[in-house]
Amino acid sequence: MPSIFTCVPSCGKSYGKQVTLTLHQRSCDEYKRPNPKLANIASRIAEKKARKRRRLEEPDASHVQLISV
């Protein structure tokens, strides 16, 4: 069964080879248009990584003991 490589659904063009699809996508306006759903996912991943990085950089106070005088 031959493989079919399809551009984004809003474009809908299909090709028999990955190379031809890549060449098409270089000039395809639908492919270059930003996808808000993917941008949302990417921003959530970046946000999660930033939170993790901040948590690792924050000084941990668990080793400090409070001594009342």
Coordinates of N, CA and C in Angstrom, one line a residue:
M1 N 0.8 -1.2 0.0 CA 0.0 0.0 0.0 C 0.9 1.2 0.0
P2 N 0.7 2.1 -1.0 CA 1.6 3.3 -1.0 C 1.2 4.3 0.1
S3 N 2.3 5.0 0.5 CA 2.1 6.1 1.6 C 1.6 7.3 0.9
I4 N 0.7 8.0 1.6 CA 0.2 9.3 1.1 C 0.6 10.4 2.2
F5 N 1.2 11.4 1.7 CA 1.6 12.5 2.6 C 0.7 13.7 2.4
T6 N 0.0 14.1 3.4 CA -0.9 15.2 3.2 C -0.5 16.5 4.0
C7 N -0.8 17.6 3.3 CA -0.5 18.9 3.9 C -1.5 19.1 5.0
V8 N -1.5 20.3 5.7 CA -2.5 20.6 6.7 C -3.9 20.4 6.2
P9 N -4.9 20.1 7.1 CA -6.3 19.8 6.6 C -6.9 21.0 5.9
S10 N -6.5 22.3 6.3 CA -7.1 23.4 5.6 C -6.6 23.5 4.2
C11 N -5.4 23.0 3.9 CA -4.9 23.0 2.5 C -5.5 21.7 1.8
G12 N -5.2 20.5 2.3 CA -5.8 19.3 1.8 C -5.0 18.7 0.6
K13 N -3.9 19.2 0.2 CA -3.2 18.6 -0.9 C -2.4 17.4 -0.4
S14 N -2.4 16.3 -1.3 CA -1.7 15.1 -0.9 C -0.6 14.8 -1.9
Y15 N 0.4 14.1 -1.5 CA 1.5 13.8 -2.4 C 2.0 12.3 -2.1
G16 N 2.6 11.7 -3.0 CA 3.1 10.3 -2.9 C 4.5 10.2 -2.2
K17 N 5.2 11.4 -2.1 CA 6.5 11.3 -1.5 C 6.6 12.5 -0.5
Q18 N 7.4 12.2 0.5 CA 7.6 13.2 1.6 C 8.4 14.4 1.0
V19 N 9.3 14.2 0.1 CA 10.1 15.2 -0.5 C 9.2 16.2 -1.2
T20 N 8.2 15.7 -2.0 CA 7.3 16.6 -2.7 C 6.4 17.4 -1.8
L21 N 6.0 16.7 -0.7 CA 5.2 17.4 0.3 C 6.0 18.6 0.9
T22 N 7.3 18.3 1.3 CA 8.1 19.3 1.9 C 8.3 20.5 0.9
L23 N 8.5 20.2 -0.4 CA 8.7 21.3 -1.3 C 7.4 22.1 -1.4
H24 N 6.2 21.5 -1.4 CA 4.9 22.2 -1.4 C 4.8 23.0 -0.2
Q25 N 5.1 22.5 1.0 CA 4.9 23.3 2.2 C 5.7 24.5 2.3
R26 N 6.8 24.6 1.6 CA 7.7 25.8 1.6 C 6.9 27.0 1.0
S27 N 6.0 26.7 0.1 CA 5.2 27.8 -0.6 C 3.8 27.8 -0.2
C28 N 3.3 26.9 0.7 CA 1.9 26.8 1.1 C 1.6 27.8 2.2
D29 N 0.6 28.7 1.9 CA 0.2 29.7 2.8 C -0.5 29.1 4.0
E30 N -1.3 28.1 3.7 CA -2.1 27.4 4.8 C -1.2 26.7 5.8
Y31 N -0.1 26.2 5.3 CA 0.9 25.5 6.1 C 1.6 26.5 7.0
K32 N 1.9 27.7 6.5 CA 2.7 28.7 7.2 C 1.8 29.4 8.2
R33 N 0.5 29.4 8.1 CA -0.4 30.1 9.0 C -0.2 29.5 10.4
P34 N -0.1 30.4 11.4 CA 0.1 29.9 12.8 C -1.2 29.2 13.2
N35 N -1.0 28.1 13.9 CA -2.1 27.3 14.4 C -2.3 27.6 15.9
P36 N -3.4 28.2 16.2 CA -3.6 28.7 17.6 C -3.7 27.5 18.6
K37 N -4.2 26.3 18.2 CA -4.2 25.2 19.1 C -2.8 24.7 19.4
L38 N -1.9 24.7 18.4 CA -0.5 24.2 18.6 C 0.2 25.3 19.4
A39 N -0.1 26.6 19.2 CA 0.6 27.6 19.9 C 0.2 27.6 21.4
N40 N -1.1 27.2 21.7 CA -1.6 27.1 23.0 C -0.8 26.0 23.7
I41 N -0.7 24.8 23.0 CA 0.0 23.7 23.6 C 1.5 24.0 23.9
A42 N 2.1 24.7 22.9 CA 3.5 25.1 23.1 C 3.7 26.0 24.3
S43 N 2.8 27.0 24.4 CA 2.9 27.9 25.5 C 2.7 27.3 26.9
R44 N 1.8 26.3 26.9 CA 1.6 25.5 28.2 C 2.8 24.7 28.6
I45 N 3.5 24.1 27.6 CA 4.7 23.3 27.8 C 5.8 24.3 28.3
A46 N 6.0 25.4 27.6 CA 7.0 26.4 28.1 C 6.7 26.9 29.5
E47 N 5.4 27.1 29.8 CA 5.1 27.6 31.1 C 5.4 26.5 32.2
K48 N 5.1 25.3 31.9 CA 5.4 24.2 32.8 C 6.9 24.1 33.0
K49 N 7.7 24.2 32.0 CA 9.2 24.1 32.1 C 9.7 25.3 32.9
A50 N 9.1 26.5 32.7 CA 9.6 27.6 33.5 C 9.3 27.5 35.0
R51 N 8.1 27.0 35.3 CA 7.7 26.7 36.7 C 8.7 25.7 37.3
K52 N 9.0 24.7 36.6 CA 9.9 23.7 37.1 C 11.3 24.3 37.3
R53 N 11.8 25.1 36.4 CA 13.1 25.7 36.5 C 13.1 26.6 37.7
R54 N 12.0 27.4 37.9 CA 12.0 28.3 39.1 C 12.0 27.5 40.4
R55 N 11.2 26.4 40.4 CA 11.2 25.6 41.6 C 12.6 25.0 41.9
L56 N 13.3 24.7 40.9 CA 14.7 24.1 41.2 C 15.6 25.2 41.6
E57 N 15.4 26.4 41.1 CA 16.4 27.5 41.5 C 16.1 28.1 42.8
E58 N 14.8 28.0 43.3 CA 14.5 28.6 44.6 C 15.2 27.9 45.7
P59 N 15.8 28.7 46.7 CA 16.5 28.1 47.8 C 15.4 27.3 48.7
D60 N 15.8 26.1 49.0 CA 14.9 25.3 49.8 C 15.2 25.6 51.3
A61 N 14.1 25.9 52.0 CA 14.2 26.3 53.5 C 14.0 25.1 54.4
S62 N 14.0 23.9 53.8 CA 13.7 22.7 54.7 C 14.9 22.4 55.6
H63 N 16.1 22.9 55.3 CA 17.3 22.6 56.1 C 17.4 23.6 57.3
V64 N 16.6 24.6 57.3 CA 16.7 25.7 58.3 C 15.8 25.3 59.5
Q65 N 16.4 25.4 60.7 CA 15.6 25.1 61.8 C 15.3 26.5 62.5
L66 N 14.0 26.6 63.0 CA 13.7 27.8 63.8 C 14.0 27.5 65.2
I67 N 14.8 28.4 65.8 CA 15.1 28.3 67.2 C 14.6 29.5 67.9
S68 N 13.7 29.2 68.9 CA 13.1 30.3 69.7 C 14.0 30.6 70.9
V69 N 14.2 31.8 71.2 CA 15.1 32.2 72.4 C 14.2 32.7 73.5

